[in-house]
mmCIF file of C-alpha atoms and ligand atoms in Angstrom:
data_model
loop_
_atom_site.group_PDB
_atom_site.id
_atom_site.type_symbol
_atom_site.label_atom_id
_atom_site.label_comp_id
_atom_site.label_asym_id
_atom_site.label_seq_id
_atom_site.Cartn_x
_atom_site.Cartn_y
_atom_site.Cartn_z
ATOM 1 C CA MET H 1 -116.819 -34.513 -64.113
ATOM 2 C CA SER H 2 -119.300 -32.663 -61.817
ATOM 3 C CA VAL H 3 -118.577 -29.051 -60.942
ATOM 4 C CA LEU H 4 -118.112 -30.073 -57.294
ATOM 5 C CA ALA H 5 -115.584 -32.778 -58.187
ATOM 6 C CA GLY H 6 -113.693 -30.300 -60.339
ATOM 7 C CA LYS H 7 -113.552 -27.782 -57.508
ATOM 8 C CA ALA H 8 -112.345 -30.492 -55.084
ATOM 9 C CA LYS H 9 -109.607 -31.499 -57.526
ATOM 10 C CA ARG H 10 -108.427 -27.885 -57.917
ATOM 11 C CA LEU H 11 -108.458 -27.399 -54.114
ATOM 12 C CA LEU H 12 -106.418 -30.574 -53.575
ATOM 13 C CA ARG H 13 -103.936 -29.496 -56.251
ATOM 14 C CA GLY H 14 -103.577 -26.120 -54.501
ATOM 15 C CA VAL H 15 -103.002 -27.741 -51.117
ATOM 16 C CA LEU H 16 -100.355 -30.078 -52.530
ATOM 17 C CA LEU H 17 -98.615 -27.161 -54.255
ATOM 18 C CA MET H 18 -98.584 -25.106 -51.046
ATOM 19 C CA SER H 19 -97.146 -27.976 -49.010
ATOM 20 C CA ALA H 20 -94.450 -28.531 -51.630
ATOM 21 C CA LEU H 21 -93.567 -24.834 -51.579
ATOM 22 C CA THR H 22 -93.512 -24.815 -47.787
ATOM 23 C CA ALA H 23 -91.248 -27.844 -47.741
ATOM 24 C CA ALA H 24 -88.920 -26.240 -50.272
ATOM 25 C CA MET H 25 -88.773 -23.024 -48.254
ATOM 26 C CA ALA H 26 -88.174 -25.033 -45.075
ATOM 27 C CA GLN H 27 -85.195 -26.770 -46.728
ATOM 28 C CA ALA H 28 -83.716 -23.413 -47.667
ATOM 29 C CA ALA H 29 -83.717 -22.116 -44.064
ATOM 30 C CA PRO H 30 -80.492 -22.935 -42.196
ATOM 31 C CA ARG H 31 -80.801 -25.012 -39.042
ATOM 32 C CA GLU H 32 -80.642 -22.942 -35.831
ATOM 33 C CA LEU H 33 -77.846 -24.615 -33.852
ATOM 34 C CA ILE H 34 -76.077 -24.399 -30.497
ATOM 35 C CA ILE H 35 -72.894 -26.478 -30.199
ATOM 36 C CA ASP H 36 -72.035 -27.639 -26.675
ATOM 37 C CA THR H 37 -68.480 -28.875 -26.543
ATOM 38 C CA ASP H 38 -65.304 -29.769 -24.595
ATOM 39 C CA PRO H 39 -62.513 -29.028 -27.135
ATOM 40 C CA GLY H 40 -60.671 -31.437 -27.437
ATOM 41 C CA ALA H 41 -59.059 -32.473 -30.677
ATOM 42 C CA ASP H 42 -62.116 -33.902 -32.432
ATOM 43 C CA ASP H 43 -64.292 -31.110 -31.060
ATOM 44 C CA VAL H 44 -62.106 -28.548 -32.840
ATOM 45 C CA VAL H 45 -62.431 -30.462 -36.112
ATOM 46 C CA ALA H 46 -66.208 -30.516 -35.592
ATOM 47 C CA LEU H 47 -66.267 -26.774 -34.860
ATOM 48 C CA LEU H 48 -64.261 -25.925 -38.009
ATOM 49 C CA PHE H 49 -66.581 -28.227 -39.994
ATOM 50 C CA ALA H 50 -69.707 -26.515 -38.647
ATOM 51 C CA LEU H 51 -68.370 -22.947 -38.806
ATOM 52 C CA ALA H 52 -67.519 -23.536 -42.491
ATOM 53 C CA SER H 53 -71.147 -24.467 -43.251
ATOM 54 C CA PRO H 54 -73.218 -21.298 -42.699
ATOM 55 C CA GLU H 55 -75.715 -22.095 -45.493
ATOM 56 C CA GLU H 56 -76.977 -25.104 -43.571
ATOM 57 C CA LEU H 57 -76.049 -24.243 -39.961
ATOM 58 C CA LYS H 58 -76.928 -20.948 -38.287
ATOM 59 C CA ILE H 59 -74.733 -21.322 -35.203
ATOM 60 C CA ARG H 60 -76.314 -19.227 -32.461
ATOM 61 C CA ALA H 61 -73.522 -19.907 -29.976
ATOM 62 C CA ILE H 62 -70.845 -22.295 -28.808
ATOM 63 C CA THR H 63 -71.195 -23.345 -25.165
ATOM 64 C CA THR H 64 -68.257 -24.973 -23.410
ATOM 65 C CA VAL H 65 -68.031 -27.535 -20.640
ATOM 66 C CA ALA H 66 -65.241 -29.250 -18.726
ATOM 67 C CA GLY H 67 -64.474 -32.678 -20.159
ATOM 68 C CA ASN H 68 -61.402 -33.548 -22.180
ATOM 69 C CA VAL H 69 -59.575 -30.849 -20.212
ATOM 70 C CA ARG H 70 -60.588 -28.219 -17.645
ATOM 71 C CA LEU H 71 -63.109 -25.524 -18.516
ATOM 72 C CA ASP H 72 -60.606 -22.690 -18.969
ATOM 73 C CA LYS H 73 -58.837 -24.706 -21.662
ATOM 74 C CA THR H 74 -61.939 -26.069 -23.403
ATOM 75 C CA SER H 75 -63.201 -22.469 -23.543
ATOM 76 C CA ARG H 76 -59.894 -21.155 -24.902
ATOM 77 C CA ASN H 77 -59.851 -23.919 -27.520
ATOM 78 C CA ALA H 78 -63.407 -23.145 -28.639
ATOM 79 C CA ARG H 79 -62.332 -19.502 -29.142
ATOM 80 C CA LEU H 80 -59.289 -20.747 -31.089
ATOM 81 C CA ALA H 81 -61.477 -22.806 -33.438
ATOM 82 C CA ARG H 82 -63.716 -19.787 -33.953
ATOM 83 C CA GLU H 83 -60.671 -17.602 -34.762
ATOM 84 C CA TRP H 84 -59.214 -20.161 -37.187
ATOM 85 C CA ALA H 85 -62.590 -20.342 -38.940
ATOM 86 C CA GLY H 86 -62.837 -16.553 -39.153
ATOM 87 C CA ARG H 87 -66.170 -16.675 -37.347
ATOM 88 C CA GLU H 88 -65.803 -14.253 -34.426
ATOM 89 C CA ASP H 89 -69.488 -13.437 -35.032
ATOM 90 C CA VAL H 90 -70.356 -16.582 -33.033
ATOM 91 C CA PRO H 91 -70.343 -16.027 -29.236
ATOM 92 C CA VAL H 92 -68.631 -18.527 -26.926
ATOM 93 C CA TYR H 93 -70.159 -18.966 -23.454
ATOM 94 C CA ALA H 94 -68.329 -20.922 -20.752
ATOM 95 C CA GLY H 95 -70.487 -23.318 -18.745
ATOM 96 C CA ALA H 96 -70.100 -26.003 -16.102
ATOM 97 C CA PRO H 97 -66.618 -26.511 -14.619
ATOM 98 C CA LYS H 98 -67.510 -29.981 -13.348
ATOM 99 C CA PRO H 99 -70.083 -32.771 -13.661
ATOM 100 C CA LEU H 100 -73.423 -32.808 -11.799
ATOM 101 C CA LEU H 101 -72.379 -35.262 -9.100
ATOM 102 C CA ARG H 102 -69.345 -37.426 -9.845
ATOM 103 C CA MET H 103 -65.717 -36.437 -9.309
ATOM 104 C CA PRO H 104 -64.412 -34.709 -12.468
ATOM 105 C CA ILE H 105 -62.334 -36.752 -14.894
ATOM 106 C CA TYR H 106 -60.319 -35.485 -17.846
ATOM 107 C CA ALA H 107 -58.632 -36.984 -20.919
ATOM 108 C CA ALA H 108 -55.408 -34.978 -21.103
ATOM 109 C CA ASN H 109 -53.626 -38.280 -21.755
ATOM 110 C CA ILE H 110 -55.406 -38.357 -25.121
ATOM 111 C CA HIS H 111 -55.914 -34.660 -25.929
ATOM 112 C CA GLY H 112 -52.747 -33.279 -24.324
ATOM 113 C CA GLU H 113 -52.421 -30.872 -21.383
ATOM 114 C CA GLU H 114 -53.710 -27.984 -23.551
ATOM 115 C CA GLY H 115 -56.550 -30.105 -24.954
ATOM 116 C CA LEU H 116 -55.189 -29.761 -28.493
ATOM 117 C CA PRO H 117 -52.481 -32.242 -29.492
ATOM 118 C CA GLY H 118 -50.031 -31.776 -32.354
ATOM 119 C CA ILE H 119 -50.183 -27.979 -32.600
ATOM 120 C CA LYS H 120 -49.179 -24.836 -30.731
ATOM 121 C CA VAL H 121 -51.970 -22.934 -29.021
ATOM 122 C CA HIS H 122 -52.185 -19.205 -28.295
ATOM 123 C CA GLU H 123 -54.577 -16.835 -26.521
ATOM 124 C CA PRO H 124 -57.263 -15.936 -29.086
ATOM 125 C CA LYS H 125 -57.971 -12.259 -29.683
ATOM 126 C CA GLN H 126 -61.690 -12.358 -28.921
ATOM 127 C CA GLY H 127 -62.823 -13.286 -25.430
ATOM 128 C CA LEU H 128 -65.771 -15.129 -23.996
ATOM 129 C CA ALA H 129 -69.310 -13.746 -24.119
ATOM 130 C CA GLN H 130 -70.608 -12.325 -20.864
ATOM 131 C CA GLY H 131 -72.650 -14.735 -18.761
ATOM 132 C CA ASN H 132 -72.696 -18.432 -18.080
ATOM 133 C CA ALA H 133 -73.579 -20.982 -20.767
ATOM 134 C CA VAL H 134 -76.329 -22.532 -18.646
ATOM 135 C CA GLN H 135 -78.116 -19.208 -18.264
ATOM 136 C CA TYR H 136 -77.604 -18.565 -21.990
ATOM 137 C CA LEU H 137 -79.311 -21.904 -22.783
ATOM 138 C CA ILE H 138 -82.230 -21.097 -20.456
ATOM 139 C CA ASP H 139 -82.694 -17.553 -21.818
ATOM 140 C CA THR H 140 -82.348 -18.574 -25.480
ATOM 141 C CA LEU H 141 -84.405 -21.767 -25.441
ATOM 142 C CA SER H 142 -87.156 -20.169 -23.308
ATOM 143 C CA LYS H 143 -87.648 -17.392 -25.874
ATOM 144 C CA ALA H 144 -87.154 -19.560 -28.996
ATOM 145 C CA GLU H 145 -89.892 -20.378 -31.480
ATOM 146 C CA PRO H 146 -91.438 -23.771 -30.629
ATOM 147 C CA HIS H 147 -89.050 -26.621 -31.397
ATOM 148 C CA SER H 148 -86.748 -24.400 -33.451
ATOM 149 C CA ILE H 149 -83.224 -24.877 -32.026
ATOM 150 C CA THR H 150 -81.009 -27.943 -32.408
ATOM 151 C CA LEU H 151 -78.319 -28.770 -29.855
ATOM 152 C CA ALA H 152 -75.162 -30.630 -30.891
ATOM 153 C CA MET H 153 -73.670 -32.192 -27.744
ATOM 154 C CA LEU H 154 -69.992 -32.997 -28.218
ATOM 155 C CA GLY H 155 -68.952 -33.486 -24.591
ATOM 156 C CA PRO H 156 -70.451 -34.310 -21.197
ATOM 157 C CA GLN H 157 -74.092 -33.122 -21.154
ATOM 158 C CA THR H 158 -73.732 -31.116 -17.920
ATOM 159 C CA ASN H 159 -74.726 -27.679 -19.289
ATOM 160 C CA LEU H 160 -77.954 -28.868 -20.891
ATOM 161 C CA ALA H 161 -78.840 -30.969 -17.835
ATOM 162 C CA LEU H 162 -78.413 -27.962 -15.513
ATOM 163 C CA ALA H 163 -80.571 -25.833 -17.817
ATOM 164 C CA LEU H 164 -83.285 -28.522 -17.924
ATOM 165 C CA ILE H 165 -83.249 -28.901 -14.133
ATOM 166 C CA GLN H 166 -83.617 -25.150 -13.600
ATOM 167 C CA ALA H 167 -86.085 -24.521 -16.445
ATOM 168 C CA PRO H 168 -87.758 -27.743 -17.696
ATOM 169 C CA GLU H 169 -89.966 -25.708 -20.045
ATOM 170 C CA ILE H 170 -87.001 -25.044 -22.334
ATOM 171 C CA VAL H 171 -87.779 -28.383 -24.035
ATOM 172 C CA ASN H 172 -90.413 -26.422 -25.957
ATOM 173 C CA GLY H 173 -87.689 -24.445 -27.722
ATOM 174 C CA ILE H 174 -85.643 -27.512 -28.672
ATOM 175 C CA LYS H 175 -86.028 -29.072 -32.132
ATOM 176 C CA GLU H 176 -83.720 -31.989 -31.350
ATOM 177 C CA VAL H 177 -80.559 -32.936 -29.496
ATOM 178 C CA VAL H 178 -77.803 -34.792 -31.380
ATOM 179 C CA VAL H 179 -75.221 -36.375 -29.094
ATOM 180 C CA MET H 180 -71.783 -37.815 -29.678
ATOM 181 C CA GLY H 181 -71.725 -40.416 -26.960
ATOM 182 C CA GLY H 182 -72.410 -43.913 -25.780
ATOM 183 C CA ALA H 183 -71.413 -47.332 -27.020
ATOM 184 C CA HIS H 184 -73.171 -50.645 -27.545
ATOM 185 C CA PHE H 185 -71.778 -52.990 -30.192
ATOM 186 C CA ASN H 186 -68.351 -51.385 -30.007
ATOM 187 C CA GLY H 187 -67.719 -51.475 -26.273
ATOM 188 C CA GLY H 188 -66.391 -48.490 -24.374
ATOM 189 C CA ASN H 189 -63.268 -46.330 -24.674
ATOM 190 C CA ILE H 190 -62.809 -45.247 -21.056
ATOM 191 C CA THR H 191 -63.974 -48.532 -19.500
ATOM 192 C CA PRO H 192 -64.783 -51.818 -21.261
ATOM 193 C CA VAL H 193 -68.425 -50.692 -21.533
ATOM 194 C CA ALA H 194 -68.551 -46.885 -21.162
ATOM 195 C CA GLU H 195 -67.763 -44.097 -23.638
ATOM 196 C CA PHE H 196 -66.001 -40.982 -22.240
ATOM 197 C CA ASN H 197 -68.775 -38.340 -22.605
ATOM 198 C CA LEU H 198 -71.299 -40.558 -20.817
ATOM 199 C CA PHE H 199 -68.783 -41.780 -18.235
ATOM 200 C CA ALA H 200 -67.784 -38.174 -17.456
ATOM 201 C CA ASP H 201 -71.363 -37.256 -16.450
ATOM 202 C CA PRO H 202 -73.935 -40.095 -16.643
ATOM 203 C CA GLN H 203 -76.413 -38.271 -14.421
ATOM 204 C CA ALA H 204 -76.471 -35.371 -16.876
ATOM 205 C CA ALA H 205 -77.151 -37.775 -19.744
ATOM 206 C CA GLU H 206 -80.033 -39.269 -17.740
ATOM 207 C CA VAL H 207 -81.557 -35.798 -17.189
ATOM 208 C CA VAL H 208 -81.435 -35.098 -20.930
ATOM 209 C CA LEU H 209 -82.779 -38.582 -21.783
ATOM 210 C CA ASN H 210 -85.674 -38.217 -19.310
ATOM 211 C CA SER H 211 -86.607 -34.738 -20.562
ATOM 212 C CA GLY H 212 -88.370 -36.264 -23.575
ATOM 213 C CA VAL H 213 -86.508 -34.190 -26.171
ATOM 214 C CA LYS H 214 -86.042 -35.704 -29.636
ATOM 215 C CA LEU H 215 -82.672 -37.402 -29.180
ATOM 216 C CA THR H 216 -80.165 -38.921 -31.609
ATOM 217 C CA TYR H 217 -76.969 -40.604 -30.459
ATOM 218 C CA LEU H 218 -73.844 -41.094 -32.589
ATOM 219 C CA PRO H 219 -71.963 -43.624 -30.417
ATOM 220 C CA LEU H 220 -68.632 -45.351 -30.787
ATOM 221 C CA ASP H 221 -70.544 -47.970 -32.808
ATOM 222 C CA VAL H 222 -70.496 -45.545 -35.740
ATOM 223 C CA THR H 223 -67.520 -43.288 -34.981
ATOM 224 C CA HIS H 224 -65.231 -46.311 -34.919
ATOM 225 C CA LYS H 225 -66.310 -47.089 -38.488
ATOM 226 C CA VAL H 226 -65.493 -43.597 -39.769
ATOM 227 C CA LEU H 227 -61.729 -43.722 -39.463
ATOM 228 C CA THR H 228 -58.829 -41.686 -40.762
ATOM 229 C CA SER H 229 -56.346 -43.248 -43.138
ATOM 230 C CA GLU H 230 -53.148 -42.009 -44.718
ATOM 231 C CA ALA H 231 -55.076 -41.410 -47.948
ATOM 232 C CA ARG H 232 -57.827 -39.483 -46.161
ATOM 233 C CA LEU H 233 -55.328 -37.320 -44.289
ATOM 234 C CA ARG H 234 -53.530 -36.674 -47.593
ATOM 235 C CA GLN H 235 -56.930 -35.710 -49.060
ATOM 236 C CA ILE H 236 -57.274 -33.055 -46.344
ATOM 237 C CA ALA H 237 -53.629 -31.966 -46.531
ATOM 238 C CA ALA H 238 -54.019 -31.389 -50.287
ATOM 239 C CA LEU H 239 -56.400 -28.516 -49.518
ATOM 240 C CA ASN H 240 -53.236 -26.662 -48.487
ATOM 241 C CA ASN H 241 -54.798 -23.985 -46.297
ATOM 242 C CA GLN H 242 -54.385 -23.151 -42.611
ATOM 243 C CA ALA H 243 -57.480 -25.113 -41.577
ATOM 244 C CA SER H 244 -56.374 -28.266 -43.366
ATOM 245 C CA ARG H 245 -52.862 -28.048 -41.930
ATOM 246 C CA LEU H 246 -54.299 -27.643 -38.412
ATOM 247 C CA VAL H 247 -56.691 -30.575 -38.846
ATOM 248 C CA VAL H 248 -54.000 -32.891 -40.226
ATOM 249 C CA ASP H 249 -51.561 -32.011 -37.431
ATOM 250 C CA ILE H 250 -54.254 -32.400 -34.756
ATOM 251 C CA LEU H 251 -55.547 -35.709 -36.134
ATOM 252 C CA ASN H 252 -52.093 -37.182 -36.711
ATOM 253 C CA ALA H 253 -51.416 -36.679 -33.006
ATOM 254 C CA TYR H 254 -54.921 -37.492 -31.744
ATOM 255 C CA VAL H 255 -55.533 -40.833 -33.493
ATOM 256 C CA GLN H 256 -52.345 -42.554 -32.320
ATOM 257 C CA ALA H 257 -53.782 -43.636 -28.969
ATOM 258 C CA ASP H 258 -56.927 -45.212 -30.456
ATOM 259 C CA MET H 259 -54.994 -46.876 -33.276
ATOM 260 C CA LYS H 260 -52.648 -48.466 -30.731
ATOM 261 C CA HIS H 261 -55.335 -49.391 -28.202
ATOM 262 C CA TYR H 262 -57.727 -50.972 -30.708
ATOM 263 C CA GLY H 263 -55.175 -52.063 -33.318
ATOM 264 C CA LEU H 264 -57.059 -49.978 -35.875
ATOM 265 C CA PRO H 265 -55.686 -48.803 -39.276
ATOM 266 C CA GLY H 266 -56.878 -45.286 -38.480
ATOM 267 C CA GLY H 267 -58.548 -43.247 -35.753
ATOM 268 C CA PRO H 268 -62.060 -41.889 -35.182
ATOM 269 C CA VAL H 269 -62.996 -38.203 -35.443
ATOM 270 C CA HIS H 270 -65.896 -38.709 -33.058
ATOM 271 C CA ASP H 271 -67.459 -35.252 -32.713
ATOM 272 C CA ALA H 272 -67.204 -34.323 -36.396
ATOM 273 C CA SER H 273 -69.650 -37.167 -37.131
ATOM 274 C CA VAL H 274 -72.381 -35.139 -35.380
ATOM 275 C CA ILE H 275 -71.809 -32.226 -37.766
ATOM 276 C CA ALA H 276 -71.742 -34.544 -40.793
ATOM 277 C CA TYR H 277 -75.036 -36.040 -39.586
ATOM 278 C CA LEU H 278 -76.606 -32.574 -39.374
ATOM 279 C CA LEU H 279 -75.313 -31.638 -42.840
ATOM 280 C CA LYS H 280 -75.897 -34.941 -44.669
ATOM 281 C CA PRO H 281 -77.907 -37.459 -42.582
ATOM 282 C CA GLN H 282 -78.071 -39.810 -45.555
ATOM 283 C CA LEU H 283 -74.441 -40.710 -44.832
ATOM 284 C CA PHE H 284 -75.632 -42.528 -41.699
ATOM 285 C CA SER H 285 -78.085 -45.225 -40.666
ATOM 286 C CA GLY H 286 -79.551 -46.468 -37.409
ATOM 287 C CA ARG H 287 -82.829 -47.228 -35.713
ATOM 288 C CA ALA H 288 -85.165 -45.937 -33.015
ATOM 289 C CA VAL H 289 -84.483 -47.894 -29.828
ATOM 290 C CA TYR H 290 -85.052 -47.815 -26.099
ATOM 291 C CA MET H 291 -81.892 -46.787 -24.263
ATOM 292 C CA ALA H 292 -80.996 -46.321 -20.599
ATOM 293 C CA VAL H 293 -77.883 -44.932 -18.894
ATOM 294 C CA ASP H 294 -76.279 -46.683 -15.929
ATOM 295 C CA SER H 295 -75.300 -44.096 -13.300
ATOM 296 C CA ARG H 296 -74.775 -46.584 -10.462
ATOM 297 C CA GLU H 297 -71.255 -46.807 -8.987
ATOM 298 C CA GLY H 298 -69.587 -49.969 -10.217
ATOM 299 C CA PRO H 299 -68.095 -51.682 -13.293
ATOM 300 C CA THR H 300 -70.933 -50.560 -15.602
ATOM 301 C CA PHE H 301 -70.931 -46.887 -14.481
ATOM 302 C CA GLY H 302 -71.636 -44.686 -17.521
ATOM 303 C CA GLN H 303 -72.732 -47.563 -19.769
ATOM 304 C CA THR H 304 -75.478 -46.955 -22.329
ATOM 305 C CA ILE H 305 -77.818 -49.947 -22.358
ATOM 306 C CA THR H 306 -79.209 -50.029 -25.903
ATOM 307 C CA ASP H 307 -82.145 -52.330 -26.606
ATOM 308 C CA TRP H 308 -81.266 -52.823 -30.294
ATOM 309 C CA TYR H 309 -83.678 -55.761 -30.799
ATOM 310 C CA GLY H 310 -86.572 -54.380 -28.707
ATOM 311 C CA THR H 311 -86.256 -57.176 -26.144
ATOM 312 C CA LEU H 312 -87.709 -55.066 -23.336
ATOM 313 C CA GLU H 313 -90.644 -53.972 -25.513
ATOM 314 C CA LYS H 314 -90.292 -50.431 -24.149
ATOM 315 C CA PRO H 315 -91.032 -47.358 -26.305
ATOM 316 C CA ALA H 316 -88.029 -46.010 -28.225
ATOM 317 C CA ASN H 317 -86.487 -42.874 -26.688
ATOM 318 C CA VAL H 318 -83.458 -42.323 -28.969
ATOM 319 C CA THR H 319 -82.383 -42.805 -32.569
ATOM 320 C CA TRP H 320 -79.196 -44.864 -32.316
ATOM 321 C CA ILE H 321 -76.840 -44.421 -35.289
ATOM 322 C CA GLU H 322 -74.666 -47.474 -35.903
ATOM 323 C CA ASN H 323 -73.338 -47.086 -39.430
ATOM 324 C CA GLY H 324 -71.775 -44.372 -41.567
ATOM 325 C CA ASP H 325 -70.229 -43.824 -44.992
ATOM 326 C CA ALA H 326 -66.604 -43.152 -44.051
ATOM 327 C CA GLN H 327 -65.397 -41.883 -47.415
ATOM 328 C CA GLY H 328 -68.538 -39.791 -47.789
ATOM 329 C CA PHE H 329 -67.743 -38.249 -44.400
ATOM 330 C CA PHE H 330 -64.170 -37.329 -45.362
ATOM 331 C CA ASP H 331 -65.274 -35.995 -48.744
ATOM 332 C CA LEU H 332 -67.808 -33.723 -47.019
ATOM 333 C CA LEU H 333 -65.349 -32.653 -44.304
ATOM 334 C CA SER H 334 -62.701 -31.865 -46.933
ATOM 335 C CA SER H 335 -65.140 -29.866 -49.054
ATOM 336 C CA ARG H 336 -66.002 -27.676 -46.056
ATOM 337 C CA LEU H 337 -62.463 -27.203 -44.758
ATOM 338 C CA ALA H 338 -61.549 -26.049 -48.283
ATOM 339 C CA ARG H 339 -63.799 -23.021 -47.702
ATOM 340 C CA LEU H 340 -61.721 -21.774 -44.781
ATOM 341 C CA LYS H 341 -58.560 -19.728 -44.913
HETATM 342 O O1 LIG A 1 -65.481 -40.666 -26.511
HETATM 343 C C1 LIG A 1 -65.222 -39.640 -27.429
HETATM 344 C C2 LIG A 1 -65.746 -38.336 -26.923
HETATM 345 O O2 LIG A 1 -65.107 -37.987 -25.697
HETATM 346 C C3 LIG A 1 -65.449 -37.162 -27.871
HETATM 347 O O3 LIG A 1 -66.429 -36.192 -27.731
HETATM 348 C C4 LIG A 1 -64.132 -36.648 -27.369
HETATM 349 O O4 LIG A 1 -63.935 -35.265 -27.682
HETATM 350 C C5 LIG A 1 -64.312 -36.810 -25.878
HETATM 351 O O5 LIG A 1 -65.026 -35.669 -25.415
HETATM 352 CA CA1 LIG A 2 -65.807 -33.894 -27.235
#
């Protein structure tokens, strides 16, 4: 082999080694994460799940929004989840008290007047962080390293939409946005075609969709395949700690409405699927599709129109997750709840 060819081979080997080392180091670094949420029964399960996973998720903050219940209660419930997880190091910022344009709607019929069914609530020791969640998003994302921070959106997308409207340049700080929301194959849960988070603020979802951020949706199509069962709730109960007792009591109360309405053998834990996706994406599958949100008044208000077969031949703007490993989800959730007190 010529000297030149030998040198080229050594250089290539060095480059490959460096890229492998870089990739390995990248995997070791926890994901920088902001969780935007409207707790909410399944939100609290998602928060406990995420707060119990500090090796993979560096939670910068929890930002709250009105949705399942009013903002004062979603904010109190986020602080409760933080307290139960022993993670008062994570600040909670309260955000938008109502949607961008539409009249507010709530889901106290599902989540209870306090937004947390099946358990007693109390006033958590630690309060809210100073300042509004929208300003926190603008300040944090504006100063962030390029494309470094992930947003998990577990409720109406009002906070992020307001931040994007006021400071569009914050997209440069966003790595990706992972949303629990929408419905296509499954049909809706608040109307025959619309899922609650989108129905509660479709204009906000449009602002986020049109911002061009990397966007993944976990819709009812997948959350309605990742269902509780008596065995799965026993699996969690067997952990026999405070967190597992809270989750079992919350879920036992929360899933009744969906089980009755859909005639299902168990209920979905919608928001926790977003956290499972961030921790173990291989549990899920989907495809890049073109999607639009209907924000016109009328029977399809809040519907997500998902072009699953590429009929419109428009460029994909979201990754749409439509399948998940249900037992794998509950095994992962259980393993993380076991870490809590
Ligand atoms: O449709 C389910 C979604 O709406 C979940 O995020 C639930 O918490 C409610 O916000
Ligand atoms: Ca929610």
